mmCIF file of N, CA and C in Angstrom:
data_model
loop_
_atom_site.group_PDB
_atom_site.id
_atom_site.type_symbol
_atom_site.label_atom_id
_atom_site.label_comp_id
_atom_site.label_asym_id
_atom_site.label_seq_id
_atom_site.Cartn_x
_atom_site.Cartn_y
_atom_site.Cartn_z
ATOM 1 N N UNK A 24 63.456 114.192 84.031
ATOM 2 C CA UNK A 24 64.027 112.881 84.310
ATOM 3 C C UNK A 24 65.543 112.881 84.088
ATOM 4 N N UNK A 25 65.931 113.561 82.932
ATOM 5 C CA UNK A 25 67.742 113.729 82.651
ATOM 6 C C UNK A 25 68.106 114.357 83.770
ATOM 7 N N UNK A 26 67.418 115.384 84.161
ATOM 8 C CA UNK A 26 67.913 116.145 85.358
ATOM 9 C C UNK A 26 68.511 115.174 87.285
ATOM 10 N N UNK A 27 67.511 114.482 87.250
ATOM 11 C CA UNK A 27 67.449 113.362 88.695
ATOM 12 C C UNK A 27 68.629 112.356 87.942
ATOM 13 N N UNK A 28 68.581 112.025 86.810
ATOM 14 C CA UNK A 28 69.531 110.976 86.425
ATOM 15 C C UNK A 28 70.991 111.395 86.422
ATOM 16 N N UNK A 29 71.135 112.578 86.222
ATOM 17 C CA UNK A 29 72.584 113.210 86.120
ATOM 18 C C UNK A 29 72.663 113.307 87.795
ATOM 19 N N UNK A 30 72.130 114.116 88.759
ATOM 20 C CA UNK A 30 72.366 114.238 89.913
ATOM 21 C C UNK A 30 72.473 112.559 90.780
ATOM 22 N N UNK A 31 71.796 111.547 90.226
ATOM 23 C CA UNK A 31 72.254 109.931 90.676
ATOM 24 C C UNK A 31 73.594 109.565 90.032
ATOM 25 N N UNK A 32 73.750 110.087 88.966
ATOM 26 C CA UNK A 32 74.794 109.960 88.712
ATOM 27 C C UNK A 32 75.935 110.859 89.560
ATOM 28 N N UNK A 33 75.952 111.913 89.779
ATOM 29 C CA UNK A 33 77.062 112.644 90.600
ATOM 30 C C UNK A 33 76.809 112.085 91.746
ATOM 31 N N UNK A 34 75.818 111.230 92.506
ATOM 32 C CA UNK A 34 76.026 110.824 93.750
ATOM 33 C C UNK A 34 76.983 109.824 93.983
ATOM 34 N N UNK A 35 76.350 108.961 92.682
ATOM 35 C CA UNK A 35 76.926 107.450 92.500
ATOM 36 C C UNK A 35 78.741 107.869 92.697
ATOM 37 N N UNK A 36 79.046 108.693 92.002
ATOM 38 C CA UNK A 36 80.694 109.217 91.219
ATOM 39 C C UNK A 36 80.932 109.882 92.701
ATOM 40 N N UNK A 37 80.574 110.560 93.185
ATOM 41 C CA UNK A 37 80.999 111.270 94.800
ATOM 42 C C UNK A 37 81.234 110.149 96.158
ATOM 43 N N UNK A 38 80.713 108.997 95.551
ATOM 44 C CA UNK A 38 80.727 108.175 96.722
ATOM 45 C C UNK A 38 82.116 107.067 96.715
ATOM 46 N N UNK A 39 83.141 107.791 95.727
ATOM 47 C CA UNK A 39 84.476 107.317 95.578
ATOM 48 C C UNK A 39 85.573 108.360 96.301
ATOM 49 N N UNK A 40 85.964 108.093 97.220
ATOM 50 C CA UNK A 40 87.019 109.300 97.652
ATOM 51 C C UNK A 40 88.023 109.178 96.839
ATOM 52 N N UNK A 41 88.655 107.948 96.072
ATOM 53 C CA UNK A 41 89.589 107.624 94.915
ATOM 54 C C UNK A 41 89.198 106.794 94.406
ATOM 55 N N UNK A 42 90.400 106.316 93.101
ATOM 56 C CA UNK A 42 89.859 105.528 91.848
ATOM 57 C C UNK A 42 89.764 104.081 92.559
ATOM 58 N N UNK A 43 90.152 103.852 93.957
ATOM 59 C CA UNK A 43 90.466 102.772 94.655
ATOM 60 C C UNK A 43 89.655 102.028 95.773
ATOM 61 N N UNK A 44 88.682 103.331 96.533
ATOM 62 C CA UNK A 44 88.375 103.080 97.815
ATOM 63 C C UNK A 44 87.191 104.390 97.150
ATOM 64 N N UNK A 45 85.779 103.481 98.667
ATOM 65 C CA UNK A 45 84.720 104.286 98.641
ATOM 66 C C UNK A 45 84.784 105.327 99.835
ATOM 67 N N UNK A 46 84.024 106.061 100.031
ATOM 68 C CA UNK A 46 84.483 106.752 101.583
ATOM 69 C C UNK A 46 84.289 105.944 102.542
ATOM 70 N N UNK A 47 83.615 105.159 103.014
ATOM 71 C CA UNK A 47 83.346 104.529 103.786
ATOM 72 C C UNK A 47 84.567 103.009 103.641
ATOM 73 N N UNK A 48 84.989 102.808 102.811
ATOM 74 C CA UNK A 48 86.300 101.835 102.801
ATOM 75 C C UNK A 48 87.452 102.988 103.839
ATOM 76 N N UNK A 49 87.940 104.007 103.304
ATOM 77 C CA UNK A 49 88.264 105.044 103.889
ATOM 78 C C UNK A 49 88.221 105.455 105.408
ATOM 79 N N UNK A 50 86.938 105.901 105.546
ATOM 80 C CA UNK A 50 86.623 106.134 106.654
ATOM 81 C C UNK A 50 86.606 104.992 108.023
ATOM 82 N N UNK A 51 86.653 103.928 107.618
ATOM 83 C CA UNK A 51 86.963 102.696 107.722
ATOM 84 C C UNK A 51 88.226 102.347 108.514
ATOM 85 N N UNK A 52 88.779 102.762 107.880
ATOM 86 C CA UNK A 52 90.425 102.702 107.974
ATOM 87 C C UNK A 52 90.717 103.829 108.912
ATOM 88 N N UNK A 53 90.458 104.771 108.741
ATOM 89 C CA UNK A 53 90.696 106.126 109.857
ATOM 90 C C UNK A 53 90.273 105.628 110.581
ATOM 91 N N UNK A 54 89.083 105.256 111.198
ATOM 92 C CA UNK A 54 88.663 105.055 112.268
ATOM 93 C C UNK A 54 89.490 103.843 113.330
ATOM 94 N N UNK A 55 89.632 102.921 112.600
ATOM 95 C CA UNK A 55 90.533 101.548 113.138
ATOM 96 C C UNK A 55 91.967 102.725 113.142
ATOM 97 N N UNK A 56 92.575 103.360 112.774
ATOM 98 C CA UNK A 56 93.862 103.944 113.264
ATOM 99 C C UNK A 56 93.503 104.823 114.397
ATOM 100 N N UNK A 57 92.464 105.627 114.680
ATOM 101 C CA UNK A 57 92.083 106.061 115.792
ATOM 102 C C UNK A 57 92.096 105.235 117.221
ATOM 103 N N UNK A 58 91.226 104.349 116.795
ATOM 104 C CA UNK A 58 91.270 103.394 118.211
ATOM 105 C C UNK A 58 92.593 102.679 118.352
ATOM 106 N N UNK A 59 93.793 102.111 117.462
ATOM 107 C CA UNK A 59 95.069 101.878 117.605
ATOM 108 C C UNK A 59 95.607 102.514 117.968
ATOM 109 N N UNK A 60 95.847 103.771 117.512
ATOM 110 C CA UNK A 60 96.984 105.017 117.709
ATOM 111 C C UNK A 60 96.506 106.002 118.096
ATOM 112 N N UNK A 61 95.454 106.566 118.348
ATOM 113 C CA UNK A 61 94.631 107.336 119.039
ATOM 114 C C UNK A 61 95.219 108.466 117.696
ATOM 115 N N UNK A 62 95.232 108.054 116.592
ATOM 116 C CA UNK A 62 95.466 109.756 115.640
ATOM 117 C C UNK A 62 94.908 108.678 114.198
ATOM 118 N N UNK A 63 95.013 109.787 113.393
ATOM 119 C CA UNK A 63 94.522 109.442 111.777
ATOM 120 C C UNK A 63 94.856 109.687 111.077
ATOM 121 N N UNK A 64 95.425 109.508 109.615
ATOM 122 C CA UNK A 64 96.154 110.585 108.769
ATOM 123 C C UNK A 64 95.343 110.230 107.261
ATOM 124 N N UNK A 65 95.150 110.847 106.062
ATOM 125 C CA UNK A 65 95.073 110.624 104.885
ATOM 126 C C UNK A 65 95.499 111.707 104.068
ATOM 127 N N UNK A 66 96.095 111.644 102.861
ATOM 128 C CA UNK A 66 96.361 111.921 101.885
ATOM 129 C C UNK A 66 95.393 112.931 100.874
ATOM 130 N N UNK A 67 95.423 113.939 101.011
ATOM 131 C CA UNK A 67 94.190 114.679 100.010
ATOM 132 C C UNK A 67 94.866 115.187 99.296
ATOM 133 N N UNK A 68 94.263 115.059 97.396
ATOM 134 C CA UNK A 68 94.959 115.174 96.561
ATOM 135 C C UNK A 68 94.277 116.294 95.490
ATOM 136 N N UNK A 69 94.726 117.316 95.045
ATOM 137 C CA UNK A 69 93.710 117.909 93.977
ATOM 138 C C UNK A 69 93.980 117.701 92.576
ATOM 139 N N UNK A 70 92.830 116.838 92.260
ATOM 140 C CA UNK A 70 93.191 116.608 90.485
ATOM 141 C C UNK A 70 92.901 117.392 89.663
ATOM 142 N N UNK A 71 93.885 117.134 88.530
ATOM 143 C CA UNK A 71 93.386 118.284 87.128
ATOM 144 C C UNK A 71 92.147 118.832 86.867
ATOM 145 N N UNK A 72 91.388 118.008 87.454
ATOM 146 C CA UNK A 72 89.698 118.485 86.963
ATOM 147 C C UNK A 72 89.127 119.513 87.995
ATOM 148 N N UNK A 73 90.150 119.449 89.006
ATOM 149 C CA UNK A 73 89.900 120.046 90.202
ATOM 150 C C UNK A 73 88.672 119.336 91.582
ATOM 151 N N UNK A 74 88.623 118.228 91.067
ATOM 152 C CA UNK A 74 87.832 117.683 92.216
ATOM 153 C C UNK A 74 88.946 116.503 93.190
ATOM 154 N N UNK A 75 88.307 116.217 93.961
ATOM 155 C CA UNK A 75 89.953 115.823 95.484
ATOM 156 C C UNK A 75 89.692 114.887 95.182
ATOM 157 N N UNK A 76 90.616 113.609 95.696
ATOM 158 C CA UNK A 76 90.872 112.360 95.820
ATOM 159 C C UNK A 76 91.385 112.347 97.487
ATOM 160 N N UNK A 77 90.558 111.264 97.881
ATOM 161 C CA UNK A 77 91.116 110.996 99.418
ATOM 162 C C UNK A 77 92.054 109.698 99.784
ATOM 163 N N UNK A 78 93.123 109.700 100.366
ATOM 164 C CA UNK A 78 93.761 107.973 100.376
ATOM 165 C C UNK A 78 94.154 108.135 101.923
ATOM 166 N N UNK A 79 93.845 106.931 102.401
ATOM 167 C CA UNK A 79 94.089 106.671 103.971
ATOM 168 C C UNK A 79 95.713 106.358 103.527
ATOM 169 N N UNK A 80 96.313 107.418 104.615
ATOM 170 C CA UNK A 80 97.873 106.894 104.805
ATOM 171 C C UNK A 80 97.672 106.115 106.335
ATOM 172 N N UNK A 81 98.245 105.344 106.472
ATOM 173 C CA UNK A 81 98.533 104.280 107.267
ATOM 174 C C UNK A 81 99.244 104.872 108.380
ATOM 175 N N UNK A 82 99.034 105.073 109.929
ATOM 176 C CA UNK A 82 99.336 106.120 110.848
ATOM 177 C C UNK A 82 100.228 105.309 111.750
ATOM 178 N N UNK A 83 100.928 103.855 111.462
ATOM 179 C CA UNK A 83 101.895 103.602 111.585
ATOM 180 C C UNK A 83 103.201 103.850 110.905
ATOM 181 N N UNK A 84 102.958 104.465 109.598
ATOM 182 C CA UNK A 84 104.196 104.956 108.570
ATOM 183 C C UNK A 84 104.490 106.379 108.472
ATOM 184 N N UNK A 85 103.886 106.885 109.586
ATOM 185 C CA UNK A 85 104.314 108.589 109.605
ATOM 186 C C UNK A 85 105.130 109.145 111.141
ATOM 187 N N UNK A 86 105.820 109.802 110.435
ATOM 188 C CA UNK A 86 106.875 110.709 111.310
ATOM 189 C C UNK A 86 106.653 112.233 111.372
ATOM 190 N N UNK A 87 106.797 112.756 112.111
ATOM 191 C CA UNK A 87 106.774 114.129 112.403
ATOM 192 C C UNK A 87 108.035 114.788 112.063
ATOM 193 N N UNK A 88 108.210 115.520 110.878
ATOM 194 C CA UNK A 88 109.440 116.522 111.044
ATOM 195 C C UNK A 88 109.658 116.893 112.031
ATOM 196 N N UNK A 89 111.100 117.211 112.474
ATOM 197 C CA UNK A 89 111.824 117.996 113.447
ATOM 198 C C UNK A 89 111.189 119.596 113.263
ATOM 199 N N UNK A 90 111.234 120.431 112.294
ATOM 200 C CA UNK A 90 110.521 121.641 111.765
ATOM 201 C C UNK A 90 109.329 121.680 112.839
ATOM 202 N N UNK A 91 108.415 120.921 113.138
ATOM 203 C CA UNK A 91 107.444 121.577 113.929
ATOM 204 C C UNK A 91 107.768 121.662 115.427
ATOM 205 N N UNK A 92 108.783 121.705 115.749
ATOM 206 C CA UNK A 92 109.456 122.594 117.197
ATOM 207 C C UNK A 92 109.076 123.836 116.584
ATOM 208 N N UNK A 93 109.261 124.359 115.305
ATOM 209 C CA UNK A 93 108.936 126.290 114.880
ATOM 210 C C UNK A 93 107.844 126.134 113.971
ATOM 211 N N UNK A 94 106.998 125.384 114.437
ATOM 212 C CA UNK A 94 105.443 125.362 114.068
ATOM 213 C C UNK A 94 105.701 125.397 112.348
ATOM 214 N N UNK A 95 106.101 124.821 111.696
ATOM 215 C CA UNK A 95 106.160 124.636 110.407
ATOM 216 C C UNK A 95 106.023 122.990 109.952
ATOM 217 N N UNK A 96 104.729 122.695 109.230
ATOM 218 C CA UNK A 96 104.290 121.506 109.319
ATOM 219 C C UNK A 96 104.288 120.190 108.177
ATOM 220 N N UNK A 97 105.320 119.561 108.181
ATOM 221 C CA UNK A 97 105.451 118.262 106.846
ATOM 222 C C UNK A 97 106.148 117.235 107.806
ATOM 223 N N UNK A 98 105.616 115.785 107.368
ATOM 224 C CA UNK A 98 105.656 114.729 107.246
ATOM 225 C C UNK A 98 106.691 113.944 107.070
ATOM 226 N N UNK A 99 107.363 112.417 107.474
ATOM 227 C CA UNK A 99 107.691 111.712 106.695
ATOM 228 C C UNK A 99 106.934 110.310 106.791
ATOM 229 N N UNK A 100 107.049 109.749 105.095
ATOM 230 C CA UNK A 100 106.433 108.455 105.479
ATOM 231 C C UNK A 100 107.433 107.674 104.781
ATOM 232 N N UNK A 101 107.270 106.103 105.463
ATOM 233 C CA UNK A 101 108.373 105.113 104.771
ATOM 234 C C UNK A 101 106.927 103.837 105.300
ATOM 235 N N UNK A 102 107.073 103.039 103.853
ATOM 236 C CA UNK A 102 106.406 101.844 104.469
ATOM 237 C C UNK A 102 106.980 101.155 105.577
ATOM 238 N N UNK A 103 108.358 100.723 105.720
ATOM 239 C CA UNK A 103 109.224 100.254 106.750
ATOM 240 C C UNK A 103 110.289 101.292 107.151
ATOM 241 N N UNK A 104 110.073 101.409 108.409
ATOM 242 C CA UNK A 104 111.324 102.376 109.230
ATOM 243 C C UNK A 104 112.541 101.810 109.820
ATOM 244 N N UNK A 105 111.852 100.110 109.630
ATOM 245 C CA UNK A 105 113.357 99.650 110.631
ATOM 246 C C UNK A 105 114.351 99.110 108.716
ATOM 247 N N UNK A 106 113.679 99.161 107.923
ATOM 248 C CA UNK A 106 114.882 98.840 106.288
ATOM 249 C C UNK A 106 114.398 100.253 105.265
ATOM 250 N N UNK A 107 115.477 100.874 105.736
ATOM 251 C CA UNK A 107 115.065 102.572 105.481
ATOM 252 C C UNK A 107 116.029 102.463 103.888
ATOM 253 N N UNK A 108 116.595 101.705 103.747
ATOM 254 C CA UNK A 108 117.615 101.362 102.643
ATOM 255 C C UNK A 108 116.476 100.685 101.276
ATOM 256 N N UNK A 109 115.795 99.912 101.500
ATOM 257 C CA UNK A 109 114.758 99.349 100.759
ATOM 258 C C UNK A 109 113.601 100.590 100.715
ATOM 259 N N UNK A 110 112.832 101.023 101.760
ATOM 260 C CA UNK A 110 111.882 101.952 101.511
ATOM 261 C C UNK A 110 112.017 102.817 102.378
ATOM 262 N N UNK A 111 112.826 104.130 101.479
ATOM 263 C CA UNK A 111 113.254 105.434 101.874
ATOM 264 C C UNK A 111 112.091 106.481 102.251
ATOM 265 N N UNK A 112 112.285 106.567 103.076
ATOM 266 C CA UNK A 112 110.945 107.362 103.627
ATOM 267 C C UNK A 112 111.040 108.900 102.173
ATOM 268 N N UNK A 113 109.889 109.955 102.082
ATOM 269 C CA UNK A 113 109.324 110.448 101.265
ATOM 270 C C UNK A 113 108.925 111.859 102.305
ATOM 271 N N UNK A 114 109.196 112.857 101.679
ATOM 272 C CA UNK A 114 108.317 114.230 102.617
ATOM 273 C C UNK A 114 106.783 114.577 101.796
ATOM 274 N N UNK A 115 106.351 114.704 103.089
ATOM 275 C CA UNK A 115 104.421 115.659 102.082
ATOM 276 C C UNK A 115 104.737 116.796 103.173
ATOM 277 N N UNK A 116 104.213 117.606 102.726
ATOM 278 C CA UNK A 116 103.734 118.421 103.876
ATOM 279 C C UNK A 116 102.594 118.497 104.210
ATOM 280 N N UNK A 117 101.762 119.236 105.393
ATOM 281 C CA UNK A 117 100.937 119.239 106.060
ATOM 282 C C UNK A 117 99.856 119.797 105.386
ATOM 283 N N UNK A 118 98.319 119.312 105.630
ATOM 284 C CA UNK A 118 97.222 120.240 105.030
ATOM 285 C C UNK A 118 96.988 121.362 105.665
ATOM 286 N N UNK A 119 97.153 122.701 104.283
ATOM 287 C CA UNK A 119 96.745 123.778 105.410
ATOM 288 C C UNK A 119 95.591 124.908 104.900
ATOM 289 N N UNK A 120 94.748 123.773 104.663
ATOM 290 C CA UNK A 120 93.474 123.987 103.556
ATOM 291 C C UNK A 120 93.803 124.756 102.579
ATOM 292 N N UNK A 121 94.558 124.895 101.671
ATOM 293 C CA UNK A 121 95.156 125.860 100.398
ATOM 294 C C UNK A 121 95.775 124.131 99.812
ATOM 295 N N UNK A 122 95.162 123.955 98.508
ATOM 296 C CA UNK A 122 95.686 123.198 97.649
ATOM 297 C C UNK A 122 95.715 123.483 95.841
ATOM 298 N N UNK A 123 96.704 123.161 95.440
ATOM 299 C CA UNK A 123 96.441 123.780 94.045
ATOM 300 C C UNK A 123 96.102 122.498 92.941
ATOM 301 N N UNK A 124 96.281 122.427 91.760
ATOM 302 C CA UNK A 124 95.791 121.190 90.935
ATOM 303 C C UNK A 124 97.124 120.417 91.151
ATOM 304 N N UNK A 125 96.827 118.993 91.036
ATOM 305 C CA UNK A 125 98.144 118.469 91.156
ATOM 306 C C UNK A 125 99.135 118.104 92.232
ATOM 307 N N UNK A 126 98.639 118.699 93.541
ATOM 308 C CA UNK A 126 99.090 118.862 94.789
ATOM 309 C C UNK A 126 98.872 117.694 95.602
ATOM 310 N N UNK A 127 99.446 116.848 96.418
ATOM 311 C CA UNK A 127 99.317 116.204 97.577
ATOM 312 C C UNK A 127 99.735 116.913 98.987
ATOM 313 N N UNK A 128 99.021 116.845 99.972
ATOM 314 C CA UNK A 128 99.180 117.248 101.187
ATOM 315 C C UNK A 128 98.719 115.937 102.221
ATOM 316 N N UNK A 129 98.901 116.412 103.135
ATOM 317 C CA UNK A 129 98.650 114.819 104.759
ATOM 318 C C UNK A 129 98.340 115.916 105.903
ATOM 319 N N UNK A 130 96.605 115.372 105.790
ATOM 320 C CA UNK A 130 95.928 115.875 106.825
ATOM 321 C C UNK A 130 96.062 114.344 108.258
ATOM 322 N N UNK A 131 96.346 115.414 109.327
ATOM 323 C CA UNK A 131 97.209 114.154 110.007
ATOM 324 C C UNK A 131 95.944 115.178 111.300
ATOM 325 N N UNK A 132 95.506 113.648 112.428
ATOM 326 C CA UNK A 132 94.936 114.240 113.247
ATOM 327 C C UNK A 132 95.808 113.309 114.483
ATOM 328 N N UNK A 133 95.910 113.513 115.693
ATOM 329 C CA UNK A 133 96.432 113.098 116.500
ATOM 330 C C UNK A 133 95.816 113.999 117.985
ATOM 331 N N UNK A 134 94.560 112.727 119.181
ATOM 332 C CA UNK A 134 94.058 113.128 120.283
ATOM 333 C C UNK A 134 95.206 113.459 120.797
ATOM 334 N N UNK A 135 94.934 114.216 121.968
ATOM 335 C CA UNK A 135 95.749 115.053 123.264
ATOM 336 C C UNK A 135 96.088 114.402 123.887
ATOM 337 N N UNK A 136 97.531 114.197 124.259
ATOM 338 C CA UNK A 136 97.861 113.467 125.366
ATOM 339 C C UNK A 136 98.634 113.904 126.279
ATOM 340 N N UNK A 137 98.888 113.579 127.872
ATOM 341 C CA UNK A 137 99.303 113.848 128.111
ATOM 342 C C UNK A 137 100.942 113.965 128.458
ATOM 343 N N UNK A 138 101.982 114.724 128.415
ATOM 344 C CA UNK A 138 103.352 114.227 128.379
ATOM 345 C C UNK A 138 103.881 113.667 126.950
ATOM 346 N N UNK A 139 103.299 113.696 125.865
ATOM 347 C CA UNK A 139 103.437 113.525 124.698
ATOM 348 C C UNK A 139 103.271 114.361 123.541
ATOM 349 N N UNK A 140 104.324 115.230 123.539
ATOM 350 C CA UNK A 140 104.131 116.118 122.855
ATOM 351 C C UNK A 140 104.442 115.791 121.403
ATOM 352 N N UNK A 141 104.452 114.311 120.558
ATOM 353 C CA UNK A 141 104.882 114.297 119.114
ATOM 354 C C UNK A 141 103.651 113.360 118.436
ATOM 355 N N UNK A 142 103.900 112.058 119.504
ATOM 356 C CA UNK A 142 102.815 111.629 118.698
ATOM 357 C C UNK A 142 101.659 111.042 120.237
ATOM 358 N N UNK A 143 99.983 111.057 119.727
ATOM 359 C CA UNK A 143 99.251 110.411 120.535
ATOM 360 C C UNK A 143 99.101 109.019 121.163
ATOM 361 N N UNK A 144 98.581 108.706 122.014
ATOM 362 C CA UNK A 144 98.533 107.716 122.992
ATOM 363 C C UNK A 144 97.478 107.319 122.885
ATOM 364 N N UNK A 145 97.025 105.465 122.345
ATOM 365 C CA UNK A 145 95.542 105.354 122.003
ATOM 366 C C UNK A 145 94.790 105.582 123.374
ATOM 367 N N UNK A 146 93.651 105.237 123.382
ATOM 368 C CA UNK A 146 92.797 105.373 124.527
ATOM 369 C C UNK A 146 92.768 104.283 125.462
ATOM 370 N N UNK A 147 93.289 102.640 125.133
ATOM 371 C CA UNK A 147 93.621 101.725 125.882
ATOM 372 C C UNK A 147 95.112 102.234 126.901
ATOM 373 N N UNK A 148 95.403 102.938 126.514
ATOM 374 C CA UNK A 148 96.746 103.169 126.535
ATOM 375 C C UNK A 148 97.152 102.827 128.596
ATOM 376 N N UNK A 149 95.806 103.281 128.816
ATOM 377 C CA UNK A 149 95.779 103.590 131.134
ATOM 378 C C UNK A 149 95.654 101.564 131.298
ATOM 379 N N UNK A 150 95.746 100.980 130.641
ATOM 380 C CA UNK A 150 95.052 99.513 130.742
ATOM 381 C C UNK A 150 95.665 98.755 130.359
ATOM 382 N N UNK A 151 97.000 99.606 129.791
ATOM 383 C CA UNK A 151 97.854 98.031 129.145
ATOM 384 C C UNK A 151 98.562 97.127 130.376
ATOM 385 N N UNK A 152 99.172 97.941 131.639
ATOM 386 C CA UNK A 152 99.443 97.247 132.718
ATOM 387 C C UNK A 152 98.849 96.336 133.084
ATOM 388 N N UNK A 153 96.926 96.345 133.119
ATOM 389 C CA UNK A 153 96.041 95.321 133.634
ATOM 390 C C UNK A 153 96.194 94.038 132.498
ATOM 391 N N UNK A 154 96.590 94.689 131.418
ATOM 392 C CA UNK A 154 96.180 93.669 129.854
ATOM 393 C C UNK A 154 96.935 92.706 130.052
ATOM 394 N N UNK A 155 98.161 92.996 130.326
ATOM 395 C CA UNK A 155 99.680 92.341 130.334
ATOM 396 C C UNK A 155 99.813 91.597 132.035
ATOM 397 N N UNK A 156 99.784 92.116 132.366
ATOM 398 C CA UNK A 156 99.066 91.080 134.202
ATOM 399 C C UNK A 156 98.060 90.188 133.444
ATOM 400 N N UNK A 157 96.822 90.092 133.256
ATOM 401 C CA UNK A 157 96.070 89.468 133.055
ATOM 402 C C UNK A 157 96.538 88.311 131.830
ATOM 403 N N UNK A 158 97.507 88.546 130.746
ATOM 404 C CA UNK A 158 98.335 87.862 130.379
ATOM 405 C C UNK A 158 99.372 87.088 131.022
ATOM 406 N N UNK A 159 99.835 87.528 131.802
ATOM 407 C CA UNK A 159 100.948 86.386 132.568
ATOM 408 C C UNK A 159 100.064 85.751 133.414
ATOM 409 N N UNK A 160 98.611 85.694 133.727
ATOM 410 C CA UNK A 160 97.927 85.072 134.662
ATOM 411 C C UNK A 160 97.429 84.228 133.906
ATOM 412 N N UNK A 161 97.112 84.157 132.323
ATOM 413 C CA UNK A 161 96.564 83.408 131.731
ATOM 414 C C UNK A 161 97.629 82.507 131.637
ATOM 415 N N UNK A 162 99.173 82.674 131.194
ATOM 416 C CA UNK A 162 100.312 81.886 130.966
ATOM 417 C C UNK A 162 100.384 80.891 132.350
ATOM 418 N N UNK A 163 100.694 81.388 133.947
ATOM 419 C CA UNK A 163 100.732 80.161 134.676
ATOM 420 C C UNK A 163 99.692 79.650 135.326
ATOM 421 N N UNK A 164 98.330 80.111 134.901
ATOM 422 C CA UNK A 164 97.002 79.330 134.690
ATOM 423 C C UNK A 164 97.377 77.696 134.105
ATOM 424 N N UNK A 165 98.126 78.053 132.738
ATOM 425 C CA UNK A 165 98.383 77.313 131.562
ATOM 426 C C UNK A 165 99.494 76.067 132.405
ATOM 427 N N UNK A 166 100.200 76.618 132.918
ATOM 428 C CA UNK A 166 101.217 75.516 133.456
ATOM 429 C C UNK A 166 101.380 74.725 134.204
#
């Protein structure tokens, strides 16, 4: 019985990707940046104890170094890009499955697009012409 109770217990404790969010709060969040931005990014962290912590970074607050023109891969993030004076953007670099204790890295995913070689294009992306017509039709509907 100690035995099943300890393993409910490591389930219960595994079903936190951080001290903050469950995976599924998480996964959550990736997914809604997928269908926005057609990419995903989070934060994987290795703690002292050696077990990871996961945190959704927000895939409107990331930049691509210049560096990966020579395939060498880190980040910038700033909560705001247009008051860079208030919140100075920050470098991580890229996950490249090697992490040590103590380490943060930004596993960043971003679909294929075409003619866009930095960042992805959500999947609405062929439809915004119809979206935006169909908006000015609703406006002198209105008038």
């Amino acid at each position: 019985m100690l035995f099943l109770e300890n393993k409910l217990q490591d389930l219960i404790l595994s079903d936190k990707a951080n001290q903050y969010e469950t995976y599924n709060e998480v996964l959550y969040k990736l997914c809604l940046d997928l269908i926005i931005f057609g990419g995903y990014a989070f934060q994987i962290i290795k703690n002292n104890d050696g077990s990871l912590s996961i945190y959704h970074e927000n895939f409107a607050n990331i930049r691509k170094d210049k560096a990966w023109e020579d395939g060498v891969g880190c980040y910038w993030i700033s909560d705001d890009w247009t008051n860079l004076s208030n919140n100075p953007p920050y470098k991580i670099d890229a996950y490249n499955g090697k992490l040590h204790k103590g380490e943060s890295k930004l596993f960043y995913y971003g679909r294929y697009s075409v003619n866009s070689n930095y960042y992805p294009l959500p999947y609405y992306y062929g439809g915004i012409r119809a979206i935006q017509t169909e908006v000015e039709l609703l406006k002198y509907d209105l008038k």
